[in-house]
mmCIF file of C-alpha atoms and ligand atoms in Angstrom:
data_model
loop_
_atom_site.group_PDB
_atom_site.id
_atom_site.type_symbol
_atom_site.label_atom_id
_atom_site.label_comp_id
_atom_site.label_asym_id
_atom_site.label_seq_id
_atom_site.Cartn_x
_atom_site.Cartn_y
_atom_site.Cartn_z
ATOM 1 C CA MET A 1 -40.630 -28.885 17.661
ATOM 2 C CA LYS A 2 -41.803 -25.959 15.568
ATOM 3 C CA ASN A 3 -39.291 -24.586 13.117
ATOM 4 C CA PRO A 4 -38.135 -21.275 14.601
ATOM 5 C CA GLY A 5 -37.551 -19.837 11.092
ATOM 6 C CA ALA A 6 -34.412 -18.725 9.369
ATOM 7 C CA ASP A 7 -32.203 -15.656 9.593
ATOM 8 C CA ILE A 8 -32.745 -13.902 6.273
ATOM 9 C CA LEU A 9 -30.489 -11.390 4.566
ATOM 10 C CA PHE A 10 -31.717 -9.507 1.502
ATOM 11 C CA TYR A 11 -28.820 -8.589 -0.723
ATOM 12 C CA SER A 12 -28.438 -7.315 -4.280
ATOM 13 C CA ASP A 13 -25.359 -6.191 -6.187
ATOM 14 C CA THR A 14 -27.681 -4.209 -8.478
ATOM 15 C CA LEU A 15 -29.082 -2.173 -5.572
ATOM 16 C CA SER A 16 -25.584 -1.688 -4.159
ATOM 17 C CA SER A 17 -24.504 -0.238 -7.505
ATOM 18 C CA PHE A 18 -27.290 2.355 -7.633
ATOM 19 C CA ASP A 19 -25.877 5.864 -7.757
ATOM 20 C CA TYR A 20 -27.472 9.015 -6.322
ATOM 21 C CA GLY A 21 -24.944 11.038 -8.309
ATOM 22 C CA ALA A 22 -21.435 12.353 -7.751
ATOM 23 C CA GLY A 23 -21.167 14.370 -4.562
ATOM 24 C CA HIS A 24 -24.366 12.998 -3.020
ATOM 25 C CA PRO A 25 -23.618 11.629 0.466
ATOM 26 C CA PHE A 26 -26.006 8.671 0.218
ATOM 27 C CA LYS A 27 -23.958 5.739 -1.080
ATOM 28 C CA PRO A 28 -25.839 2.480 -1.701
ATOM 29 C CA ALA A 29 -22.412 0.797 -2.080
ATOM 30 C CA ARG A 30 -22.360 0.537 1.728
ATOM 31 C CA ALA A 31 -24.396 -2.636 1.347
ATOM 32 C CA LYS A 32 -21.684 -4.183 -0.824
ATOM 33 C CA TYR A 33 -18.940 -3.412 1.704
ATOM 34 C CA PHE A 34 -21.197 -4.823 4.421
ATOM 35 C CA TYR A 35 -21.697 -8.043 2.458
ATOM 36 C CA GLU A 36 -17.956 -8.366 1.941
ATOM 37 C CA LEU A 37 -17.411 -7.953 5.689
ATOM 38 C CA LEU A 38 -19.942 -10.717 6.376
ATOM 39 C CA ASN A 39 -17.829 -13.027 4.251
ATOM 40 C CA ARG A 40 -14.551 -11.871 5.722
ATOM 41 C CA PHE A 41 -15.802 -12.313 9.319
ATOM 42 C CA SER A 42 -17.475 -15.693 8.665
ATOM 43 C CA LEU A 43 -20.917 -14.284 9.387
ATOM 44 C CA ILE A 44 -22.776 -15.627 6.364
ATOM 45 C CA ASN A 45 -23.634 -19.060 4.948
ATOM 46 C CA GLU A 46 -24.045 -20.407 8.487
ATOM 47 C CA PRO A 47 -26.713 -23.035 9.199
ATOM 48 C CA GLY A 48 -30.170 -21.462 9.420
ATOM 49 C CA GLN A 49 -29.212 -18.436 7.329
ATOM 50 C CA MET A 50 -30.490 -17.566 3.875
ATOM 51 C CA VAL A 51 -29.539 -14.831 1.426
ATOM 52 C CA LEU A 52 -32.379 -13.724 -0.831
ATOM 53 C CA ALA A 53 -32.392 -11.342 -3.790
ATOM 54 C CA PRO A 54 -34.916 -8.493 -3.401
ATOM 55 C CA ARG A 55 -38.018 -8.663 -5.594
ATOM 56 C CA LYS A 56 -40.109 -5.668 -6.606
ATOM 57 C CA ILE A 57 -42.959 -4.759 -4.289
ATOM 58 C CA ASP A 58 -46.509 -5.001 -5.637
ATOM 59 C CA GLU A 59 -47.272 -1.410 -6.681
ATOM 60 C CA GLU A 60 -50.680 -1.574 -4.951
ATOM 61 C CA LEU A 61 -48.903 -1.837 -1.600
ATOM 62 C CA LEU A 62 -47.225 1.547 -2.134
ATOM 63 C CA LEU A 63 -50.702 3.071 -1.870
ATOM 64 C CA SER A 64 -51.121 1.787 1.677
ATOM 65 C CA PHE A 65 -48.937 4.760 2.644
ATOM 66 C CA HIS A 66 -48.276 7.003 -0.382
ATOM 67 C CA THR A 67 -50.802 8.962 -2.453
ATOM 68 C CA PRO A 68 -51.455 7.870 -6.085
ATOM 69 C CA GLU A 69 -50.458 11.365 -7.285
ATOM 70 C CA TYR A 70 -47.070 11.086 -5.586
ATOM 71 C CA ILE A 71 -46.442 7.633 -7.070
ATOM 72 C CA GLU A 72 -47.241 9.038 -10.528
ATOM 73 C CA LEU A 73 -44.656 11.780 -9.985
ATOM 74 C CA LEU A 74 -42.052 9.169 -9.045
ATOM 75 C CA LYS A 75 -42.775 7.217 -12.206
ATOM 76 C CA ARG A 76 -42.258 10.324 -14.303
ATOM 77 C CA CYS A 77 -39.094 11.081 -12.368
ATOM 78 C CA ASP A 78 -37.988 7.552 -13.183
ATOM 79 C CA ARG A 79 -38.289 8.357 -16.905
ATOM 80 C CA GLY A 80 -36.038 11.367 -16.404
ATOM 81 C CA GLU A 81 -38.922 13.897 -16.688
ATOM 82 C CA TYR A 82 -38.962 16.921 -14.463
ATOM 83 C CA ASP A 83 -41.404 19.750 -13.665
ATOM 84 C CA LEU A 84 -42.495 22.018 -10.834
ATOM 85 C CA ASP A 85 -45.021 19.528 -9.395
ATOM 86 C CA MET A 86 -42.067 17.328 -8.552
ATOM 87 C CA LEU A 87 -40.288 20.121 -6.764
ATOM 88 C CA ARG A 88 -43.403 20.706 -4.661
ATOM 89 C CA ALA A 89 -43.207 17.016 -3.666
ATOM 90 C CA GLY A 90 -39.561 17.387 -2.679
ATOM 91 C CA ILE A 91 -38.250 15.679 -5.829
ATOM 92 C CA GLY A 92 -35.493 17.403 -7.776
ATOM 93 C CA THR A 93 -33.777 19.035 -4.832
ATOM 94 C CA GLY A 94 -30.140 18.565 -3.863
ATOM 95 C CA ASP A 95 -31.176 15.980 -1.272
ATOM 96 C CA ASN A 96 -33.630 14.086 -3.497
ATOM 97 C CA PRO A 97 -32.441 14.433 -7.071
ATOM 98 C CA VAL A 98 -34.318 13.247 -10.155
ATOM 99 C CA ILE A 99 -32.535 10.041 -11.019
ATOM 100 C CA ARG A 100 -33.368 7.684 -13.846
ATOM 101 C CA GLY A 101 -34.215 4.293 -12.366
ATOM 102 C CA MET A 102 -35.103 5.672 -8.918
ATOM 103 C CA PHE A 103 -38.593 4.181 -8.974
ATOM 104 C CA GLU A 104 -37.317 0.730 -9.929
ATOM 105 C CA TYR A 105 -34.666 0.994 -7.231
ATOM 106 C CA SER A 106 -37.329 1.926 -4.665
ATOM 107 C CA LEU A 107 -39.611 -0.932 -5.738
ATOM 108 C CA LEU A 108 -36.820 -3.439 -5.094
ATOM 109 C CA ALA A 109 -35.611 -1.864 -1.855
ATOM 110 C CA SER A 110 -39.123 -1.701 -0.412
ATOM 111 C CA GLY A 111 -39.967 -5.119 -1.844
ATOM 112 C CA ALA A 112 -37.260 -6.703 0.292
ATOM 113 C CA THR A 113 -38.463 -4.984 3.472
ATOM 114 C CA HIS A 114 -42.045 -6.014 2.787
ATOM 115 C CA GLN A 115 -41.198 -9.600 1.879
ATOM 116 C CA GLY A 116 -39.098 -9.853 5.027
ATOM 117 C CA ALA A 117 -41.997 -8.650 7.175
ATOM 118 C CA MET A 118 -44.300 -11.210 5.529
ATOM 119 C CA MET A 119 -41.766 -13.986 6.156
ATOM 120 C CA LEU A 120 -41.870 -13.122 9.866
ATOM 121 C CA LEU A 121 -45.639 -13.233 9.714
ATOM 122 C CA GLU A 122 -45.579 -16.702 8.140
ATOM 123 C CA ASN A 123 -42.968 -17.900 10.655
ATOM 124 C CA GLU A 124 -40.588 -18.552 7.761
ATOM 125 C CA ALA A 125 -38.120 -16.131 9.309
ATOM 126 C CA ARG A 126 -36.980 -15.352 12.833
ATOM 127 C CA PHE A 127 -34.781 -12.410 11.916
ATOM 128 C CA VAL A 128 -34.633 -10.406 8.674
ATOM 129 C CA PHE A 129 -32.124 -7.756 7.623
ATOM 130 C CA ASN A 130 -32.455 -5.529 4.561
ATOM 131 C CA PRO A 131 -29.404 -3.231 4.251
ATOM 132 C CA HIS A 132 -31.058 -1.672 1.148
ATOM 133 C CA GLY A 133 -34.077 -0.398 3.134
ATOM 134 C CA GLY A 134 -34.781 2.028 5.957
ATOM 135 C CA PHE A 135 -36.120 5.146 4.208
ATOM 136 C CA HIS A 136 -37.681 6.594 7.359
ATOM 137 C CA HIS A 137 -38.030 10.227 6.163
ATOM 138 C CA ALA A 138 -40.286 9.703 3.125
ATOM 139 C CA GLY A 139 -43.736 11.225 3.610
ATOM 140 C CA MET A 140 -47.032 10.104 2.090
ATOM 141 C CA ASP A 141 -46.710 12.667 -0.708
ATOM 142 C CA THR A 142 -43.157 13.955 -0.347
ATOM 143 C CA ALA A 143 -39.586 12.833 -0.814
ATOM 144 C CA GLU A 144 -37.209 14.089 1.833
ATOM 145 C CA GLY A 145 -33.886 13.311 3.470
ATOM 146 C CA PHE A 146 -32.714 11.058 0.567
ATOM 147 C CA CYS A 147 -35.914 8.980 0.949
ATOM 148 C CA TYR A 148 -38.534 8.504 -1.793
ATOM 149 C CA ILE A 149 -40.584 5.432 -0.774
ATOM 150 C CA ASN A 150 -41.110 4.728 2.929
ATOM 151 C CA ASP A 151 -40.501 0.977 2.963
ATOM 152 C CA ILE A 152 -40.797 0.928 6.761
ATOM 153 C CA ALA A 153 -44.256 2.512 6.929
ATOM 154 C CA ILE A 154 -45.498 0.178 4.183
ATOM 155 C CA ALA A 155 -44.170 -2.997 5.840
ATOM 156 C CA ILE A 156 -45.454 -2.023 9.304
ATOM 157 C CA THR A 157 -48.891 -1.173 7.822
ATOM 158 C CA SER A 158 -49.041 -4.677 6.346
ATOM 159 C CA LEU A 159 -48.096 -6.288 9.664
ATOM 160 C CA LEU A 160 -50.788 -4.238 11.451
ATOM 161 C CA SER A 161 -53.396 -5.205 8.861
ATOM 162 C CA HIS A 162 -52.599 -8.846 9.688
ATOM 163 C CA GLY A 163 -53.454 -8.158 13.339
ATOM 164 C CA LYS A 164 -49.845 -7.869 14.596
ATOM 165 C CA LYS A 165 -48.504 -5.349 17.114
ATOM 166 C CA VAL A 166 -45.230 -3.763 16.054
ATOM 167 C CA ALA A 167 -42.618 -1.934 18.110
ATOM 168 C CA TYR A 168 -40.488 0.296 15.894
ATOM 169 C CA VAL A 169 -37.068 1.351 17.206
ATOM 170 C CA ASP A 170 -35.135 3.910 15.164
ATOM 171 C CA LEU A 171 -31.394 4.069 15.957
ATOM 172 C CA ASP A 172 -30.556 6.483 13.123
ATOM 173 C CA ALA A 173 -28.992 9.822 14.169
ATOM 174 C CA HIS A 174 -31.923 11.574 12.486
ATOM 175 C CA HIS A 175 -35.447 11.568 13.866
ATOM 176 C CA GLY A 176 -37.637 8.981 12.093
ATOM 177 C CA ASN A 177 -40.221 11.613 11.149
ATOM 178 C CA GLY A 178 -41.894 9.743 8.264
ATOM 179 C CA VAL A 179 -42.592 6.691 10.406
ATOM 180 C CA GLN A 180 -43.718 8.844 13.338
ATOM 181 C CA ASP A 181 -46.229 10.617 11.075
ATOM 182 C CA ALA A 182 -47.509 7.336 9.617
ATOM 183 C CA PHE A 183 -48.528 5.917 13.012
ATOM 184 C CA TYR A 184 -49.005 9.038 15.157
ATOM 185 C CA SER A 185 -52.610 8.217 16.064
ATOM 186 C CA ASP A 186 -52.233 4.423 16.001
ATOM 187 C CA ARG A 187 -51.777 2.441 19.212
ATOM 188 C CA ARG A 188 -51.019 -0.838 17.389
ATOM 189 C CA ALA A 189 -47.540 0.510 16.578
ATOM 190 C CA LEU A 190 -45.224 1.744 19.330
ATOM 191 C CA THR A 191 -42.667 3.982 17.656
ATOM 192 C CA ILE A 192 -39.472 4.882 19.520
ATOM 193 C CA SER A 193 -36.819 7.068 17.922
ATOM 194 C CA LEU A 194 -33.402 7.748 19.495
ATOM 195 C CA HIS A 195 -31.610 10.551 17.678
ATOM 196 C CA GLU A 196 -29.649 13.762 17.781
ATOM 197 C CA THR A 197 -31.896 16.619 18.875
ATOM 198 C CA GLY A 198 -33.853 18.532 16.268
ATOM 199 C CA LYS A 199 -32.267 21.679 17.670
ATOM 200 C CA SER A 200 -29.081 20.873 15.765
ATOM 201 C CA LEU A 201 -30.031 18.332 13.037
ATOM 202 C CA TYR A 202 -32.496 17.689 10.221
ATOM 203 C CA PRO A 203 -35.479 16.984 10.263
ATOM 204 C CA TRP A 204 -35.669 19.468 13.180
ATOM 205 C CA THR A 205 -38.388 17.379 14.872
ATOM 206 C CA GLY A 206 -38.492 14.455 17.320
ATOM 207 C CA PHE A 207 -38.830 16.231 20.655
ATOM 208 C CA GLU A 208 -39.943 14.324 23.729
ATOM 209 C CA ASN A 209 -43.287 16.122 23.845
ATOM 210 C CA GLU A 210 -44.294 14.584 20.474
ATOM 211 C CA THR A 211 -46.076 11.695 22.178
ATOM 212 C CA GLY A 212 -48.805 10.673 19.706
ATOM 213 C CA THR A 213 -52.407 11.814 19.423
ATOM 214 C CA GLY A 214 -55.904 10.425 20.078
ATOM 215 C CA GLU A 215 -55.812 6.627 20.291
ATOM 216 C CA GLY A 216 -52.074 6.807 19.723
ATOM 217 C CA GLU A 217 -51.330 9.050 22.709
ATOM 218 C CA GLY A 218 -48.298 7.601 24.492
ATOM 219 C CA PHE A 219 -47.396 5.284 21.600
ATOM 220 C CA ASN A 220 -44.901 7.679 20.003
ATOM 221 C CA VAL A 221 -41.702 8.114 21.971
ATOM 222 C CA ASN A 222 -38.755 10.348 21.160
ATOM 223 C CA LEU A 223 -35.364 10.341 22.847
ATOM 224 C CA PRO A 224 -33.498 13.377 21.485
ATOM 225 C CA PHE A 225 -29.816 13.602 22.482
ATOM 226 C CA SER A 226 -27.479 16.562 22.527
ATOM 227 C CA PRO A 227 -24.604 16.799 20.036
ATOM 228 C CA GLY A 228 -21.564 14.948 21.417
ATOM 229 C CA THR A 229 -23.550 12.314 23.348
ATOM 230 C CA ASP A 230 -21.371 9.263 23.986
ATOM 231 C CA ASP A 231 -22.109 5.548 24.554
ATOM 232 C CA GLU A 232 -22.522 5.762 28.298
ATOM 233 C CA THR A 233 -25.126 8.529 28.300
ATOM 234 C CA TYR A 234 -26.962 7.001 25.348
ATOM 235 C CA LEU A 235 -27.103 3.510 26.793
ATOM 236 C CA ASP A 236 -28.250 4.721 30.203
ATOM 237 C CA SER A 237 -31.245 6.348 28.541
ATOM 238 C CA PHE A 238 -31.816 3.393 26.234
ATOM 239 C CA HIS A 239 -31.967 0.873 29.082
ATOM 240 C CA ARG A 240 -34.043 3.133 31.275
ATOM 241 C CA ILE A 241 -36.727 3.772 28.645
ATOM 242 C CA VAL A 242 -36.775 1.267 25.778
ATOM 243 C CA PRO A 243 -36.948 -2.223 27.387
ATOM 244 C CA PRO A 244 -39.678 -1.280 29.917
ATOM 245 C CA LEU A 245 -41.859 0.230 27.165
ATOM 246 C CA ILE A 246 -41.406 -2.705 24.775
ATOM 247 C CA THR A 247 -41.974 -5.259 27.542
ATOM 248 C CA ALA A 248 -45.221 -3.525 28.547
ATOM 249 C CA PHE A 249 -46.333 -3.210 24.895
ATOM 250 C CA ALA A 250 -45.549 -6.891 24.167
ATOM 251 C CA PRO A 251 -45.119 -6.615 20.379
ATOM 252 C CA ASP A 252 -45.356 -9.517 17.942
ATOM 253 C CA VAL A 253 -42.526 -7.997 15.915
ATOM 254 C CA ILE A 254 -39.760 -5.481 16.571
ATOM 255 C CA PHE A 255 -38.775 -3.370 13.545
ATOM 256 C CA ILE A 256 -35.350 -1.677 13.880
ATOM 257 C CA GLU A 257 -33.924 1.039 11.645
ATOM 258 C CA VAL A 258 -30.147 0.697 11.992
ATOM 259 C CA GLY A 259 -28.870 4.009 10.632
ATOM 260 C CA GLY A 260 -25.085 4.052 11.050
ATOM 261 C CA ASP A 261 -24.915 7.832 11.273
ATOM 262 C CA ALA A 262 -25.028 8.125 15.073
ATOM 263 C CA HIS A 263 -21.425 6.912 14.999
ATOM 264 C CA MET A 264 -18.757 9.417 16.028
ATOM 265 C CA ASP A 265 -17.058 9.140 12.617
ATOM 266 C CA ASP A 266 -20.152 10.157 10.654
ATOM 267 C CA PRO A 267 -19.516 13.334 8.652
ATOM 268 C CA LEU A 268 -23.132 14.635 8.677
ATOM 269 C CA THR A 269 -24.139 14.336 12.334
ATOM 270 C CA HIS A 270 -22.766 15.187 15.788
ATOM 271 C CA MET A 271 -23.424 12.127 17.919
ATOM 272 C CA ASN A 272 -20.355 10.417 19.412
ATOM 273 C CA LEU A 273 -21.379 6.766 19.626
ATOM 274 C CA THR A 274 -19.081 3.823 18.959
ATOM 275 C CA SER A 275 -19.913 0.289 17.871
ATOM 276 C CA ALA A 276 -20.456 -0.600 21.539
ATOM 277 C CA ALA A 277 -23.646 1.471 21.757
ATOM 278 C CA TYR A 278 -25.043 -0.266 18.676
ATOM 279 C CA LYS A 279 -24.069 -3.742 19.862
ATOM 280 C CA ASP A 280 -25.429 -3.236 23.365
ATOM 281 C CA SER A 281 -28.779 -1.762 22.299
ATOM 282 C CA LEU A 282 -29.320 -4.335 19.547
ATOM 283 C CA GLY A 283 -28.410 -7.149 21.946
ATOM 284 C CA ALA A 284 -31.029 -5.854 24.408
ATOM 285 C CA LEU A 285 -33.699 -5.639 21.669
ATOM 286 C CA LYS A 286 -32.980 -9.220 20.615
ATOM 287 C CA GLU A 287 -33.959 -10.410 24.099
ATOM 288 C CA LEU A 288 -37.285 -8.579 23.985
ATOM 289 C CA CYS A 289 -38.996 -10.281 21.033
ATOM 290 C CA PRO A 290 -38.521 -13.511 19.064
ATOM 291 C CA ARG A 291 -39.330 -11.841 15.691
ATOM 292 C CA ILE A 292 -37.153 -9.001 14.468
ATOM 293 C CA ILE A 293 -36.832 -7.164 11.173
ATOM 294 C CA ALA A 294 -34.050 -4.634 10.705
ATOM 295 C CA THR A 295 -33.114 -2.336 7.853
ATOM 296 C CA GLY A 296 -30.227 -0.072 7.077
ATOM 297 C CA GLY A 297 -30.812 3.668 6.965
ATOM 298 C CA GLY A 298 -28.434 6.610 7.159
ATOM 299 C CA GLY A 299 -24.679 6.281 7.498
ATOM 300 C CA TYR A 300 -22.334 8.540 5.539
ATOM 301 C CA ASN A 301 -19.014 7.075 6.582
ATOM 302 C CA VAL A 302 -19.498 4.166 4.227
ATOM 303 C CA HIS A 303 -16.949 1.735 5.682
ATOM 304 C CA LYS A 304 -17.928 2.452 9.280
ATOM 305 C CA THR A 305 -21.600 1.959 8.416
ATOM 306 C CA ALA A 306 -20.743 -1.355 6.732
ATOM 307 C CA ALA A 307 -18.907 -2.479 9.891
ATOM 308 C CA LEU A 308 -21.818 -1.421 12.133
ATOM 309 C CA TRP A 309 -24.265 -3.370 9.988
ATOM 310 C CA ALA A 310 -22.016 -6.443 10.070
ATOM 311 C CA LEU A 311 -22.013 -6.165 13.865
ATOM 312 C CA ALA A 312 -25.774 -5.679 13.858
ATOM 313 C CA TRP A 313 -26.224 -8.806 11.723
ATOM 314 C CA ALA A 314 -23.910 -10.835 13.997
ATOM 315 C CA THR A 315 -25.616 -9.575 17.160
ATOM 316 C CA LEU A 316 -29.143 -10.240 15.948
ATOM 317 C CA CYS A 317 -28.188 -13.663 14.548
ATOM 318 C CA GLY A 318 -26.369 -14.425 17.794
ATOM 319 C CA ILE A 319 -23.019 -15.295 16.197
ATOM 320 C CA LYS A 320 -19.491 -14.064 16.782
ATOM 321 C CA PRO A 321 -17.407 -12.361 14.074
ATOM 322 C CA VAL A 322 -14.128 -14.151 13.312
ATOM 323 C CA ASP A 323 -11.730 -12.381 10.975
ATOM 324 C CA ALA A 324 -10.644 -14.869 8.344
ATOM 325 C CA PHE A 325 -7.833 -12.545 7.266
ATOM 326 C CA ALA A 326 -6.454 -11.698 10.705
ATOM 327 C CA GLY A 327 -2.713 -12.155 10.834
ATOM 328 C CA LEU A 328 -2.296 -12.378 7.082
ATOM 329 C CA VAL A 329 0.309 -9.952 5.820
ATOM 330 C CA GLY A 330 -1.286 -7.668 3.247
ATOM 331 C CA GLY A 331 -4.719 -9.004 4.081
ATOM 332 C CA MET A 332 -6.114 -5.691 5.155
ATOM 333 C CA MET A 333 -9.085 -4.593 3.070
ATOM 334 C CA TYR A 334 -10.653 -1.644 4.851
ATOM 335 C CA GLY A 335 -10.085 0.901 7.576
ATOM 336 C CA PRO A 336 -7.075 1.746 9.626
ATOM 337 C CA GLU A 337 -4.565 -0.905 10.614
ATOM 338 C CA ALA A 338 -5.774 -0.740 14.204
ATOM 339 C CA GLN A 339 -9.142 -2.155 13.265
ATOM 340 C CA MET A 340 -7.697 -5.219 11.613
ATOM 341 C CA GLY A 341 -9.248 -8.346 13.060
ATOM 342 C CA THR A 342 -12.254 -6.735 14.689
ATOM 343 C CA LEU A 343 -15.471 -4.917 13.851
ATOM 344 C CA ASP A 344 -15.453 -3.245 17.266
ATOM 345 C CA ASP A 345 -14.253 0.303 17.895
ATOM 346 C CA PRO A 346 -11.910 1.322 20.655
ATOM 347 C CA PRO A 347 -13.828 2.757 23.659
ATOM 348 C CA TYR A 348 -14.607 6.459 23.717
ATOM 349 C CA SER A 349 -15.861 8.693 26.522
ATOM 350 C CA ALA A 350 -16.735 12.382 26.125
ATOM 351 C CA ALA A 351 -14.708 15.003 27.985
ATOM 352 C CA ALA A 352 -16.094 15.713 31.461
ATOM 353 C CA ALA A 353 -17.665 19.113 30.754
ATOM 354 C CA ASP A 354 -19.393 17.933 27.542
ATOM 355 C CA LYS A 355 -20.504 14.752 29.212
ATOM 356 C CA LYS A 356 -22.129 16.627 32.053
ATOM 357 C CA GLU A 357 -24.182 18.720 29.681
ATOM 358 C CA CYS A 358 -25.242 15.776 27.491
ATOM 359 C CA ARG A 359 -26.132 13.765 30.572
ATOM 360 C CA ALA A 360 -28.271 16.558 32.041
ATOM 361 C CA ASP A 361 -30.217 16.802 28.767
ATOM 362 C CA ALA A 362 -30.662 13.028 28.484
ATOM 363 C CA GLU A 363 -31.772 12.873 32.125
ATOM 364 C CA ARG A 364 -34.400 15.557 31.555
ATOM 365 C CA VAL A 365 -35.806 13.690 28.530
ATOM 366 C CA ALA A 366 -35.892 10.342 30.348
ATOM 367 C CA GLU A 367 -37.699 11.914 33.308
ATOM 368 C CA PHE A 368 -40.274 13.454 30.953
ATOM 369 C CA ILE A 369 -40.988 10.049 29.390
ATOM 370 C CA GLU A 370 -41.163 8.291 32.761
ATOM 371 C CA LYS A 371 -43.571 10.897 34.035
ATOM 372 C CA ASN A 372 -45.799 11.315 30.968
ATOM 373 C CA ILE A 373 -45.626 8.087 28.961
ATOM 374 C CA PHE A 374 -44.815 5.261 31.387
ATOM 375 C CA PRO A 375 -48.135 5.632 33.303
ATOM 376 C CA LEU A 376 -50.086 5.206 30.039
ATOM 377 C CA HIS A 377 -48.488 1.755 29.746
ATOM 378 C CA GLY A 378 -48.892 0.874 33.407
ATOM 379 C CA ILE A 379 -45.112 1.108 34.027
ATOM 380 C CA ARG A 380 -43.676 2.420 37.250
ATOM 381 C CA ALA A 381 -40.307 4.139 36.792
ATOM 382 C CA ALA A 382 -37.413 2.300 38.413
ATOM 383 C CA SER A 383 -35.838 5.480 39.725
HETATM 384 ZN ZN1 ZN B 401 -29.827 9.518 9.393
#
């Protein structure tokens, strides 16, 4: 029997300790809390799992997506230099500050994502998770949305150059604009982003009529949701649109960006999902392809994001979390008392009036995709 490959986690205390500066909402320490939860819930060091330390990406690979001029600016930024050219490239703003060590940090974070993708290619891995990756907003010559190097675009480009078809599914509350732009005219990558509508949230894009161009027409899919959307509405749309498209596309690899910021407790967004929406959608994706790579992404409630990633890891590895500390007096480490012993949230359903509005919007988007994109993939809508 062929070795199905291992479940690989990339983890680094050094990357978890990186600091965007006091007051910046992006906290790399989420990865550390996540790793601690894996230990607490007996989700790591199981047979078939491996934890690897990220290694720096080969700088040449950065140029498969970014311009040489932009990379030069990042290197200067890394030395603590600053000038107006950087500002034009989005570096040195409140969102994307000049930080000493940022380039080195990005080389390691993107190195893990790229190495993970190559391990899938070589059949050394079945599932890879890099909580330090997922910088889906970075453009070819711009930093934006806390993202400097687009590790996702680089890793997918490498998979495509090895003849693989990749389905990209972005669960972050923000539209995955950098990845959309990277593959907008490319039919070898099917990009699907589920997010809060650009009417109310950065990056103000990701509408359903952004469907790809030229050869890539119909291979870029956006599911924008209204503020306040809950699990039920979200999952109805997910199941109606995502599995049929991925099944028809038949990818060699699914790449998932698991931003934790679509959770109802996130301070920067307005989606109202619970852990159930993440678990259900990730469980469905697992059934669609034997090779999966996932990264972190957004998530500004650090402990909630850590819990969502632990659930994502468990779901995609196919193992059940067991709280080693449950029942121990004084054993609580994180979160409210009520969440002791479980990574799952209590159920939540939006109030009837809000739900009706969110549902009508989601319905309209799903109908648009069924009418305009499904036929390009030879899919007949179920409804
Ligand atoms: Zn986000």
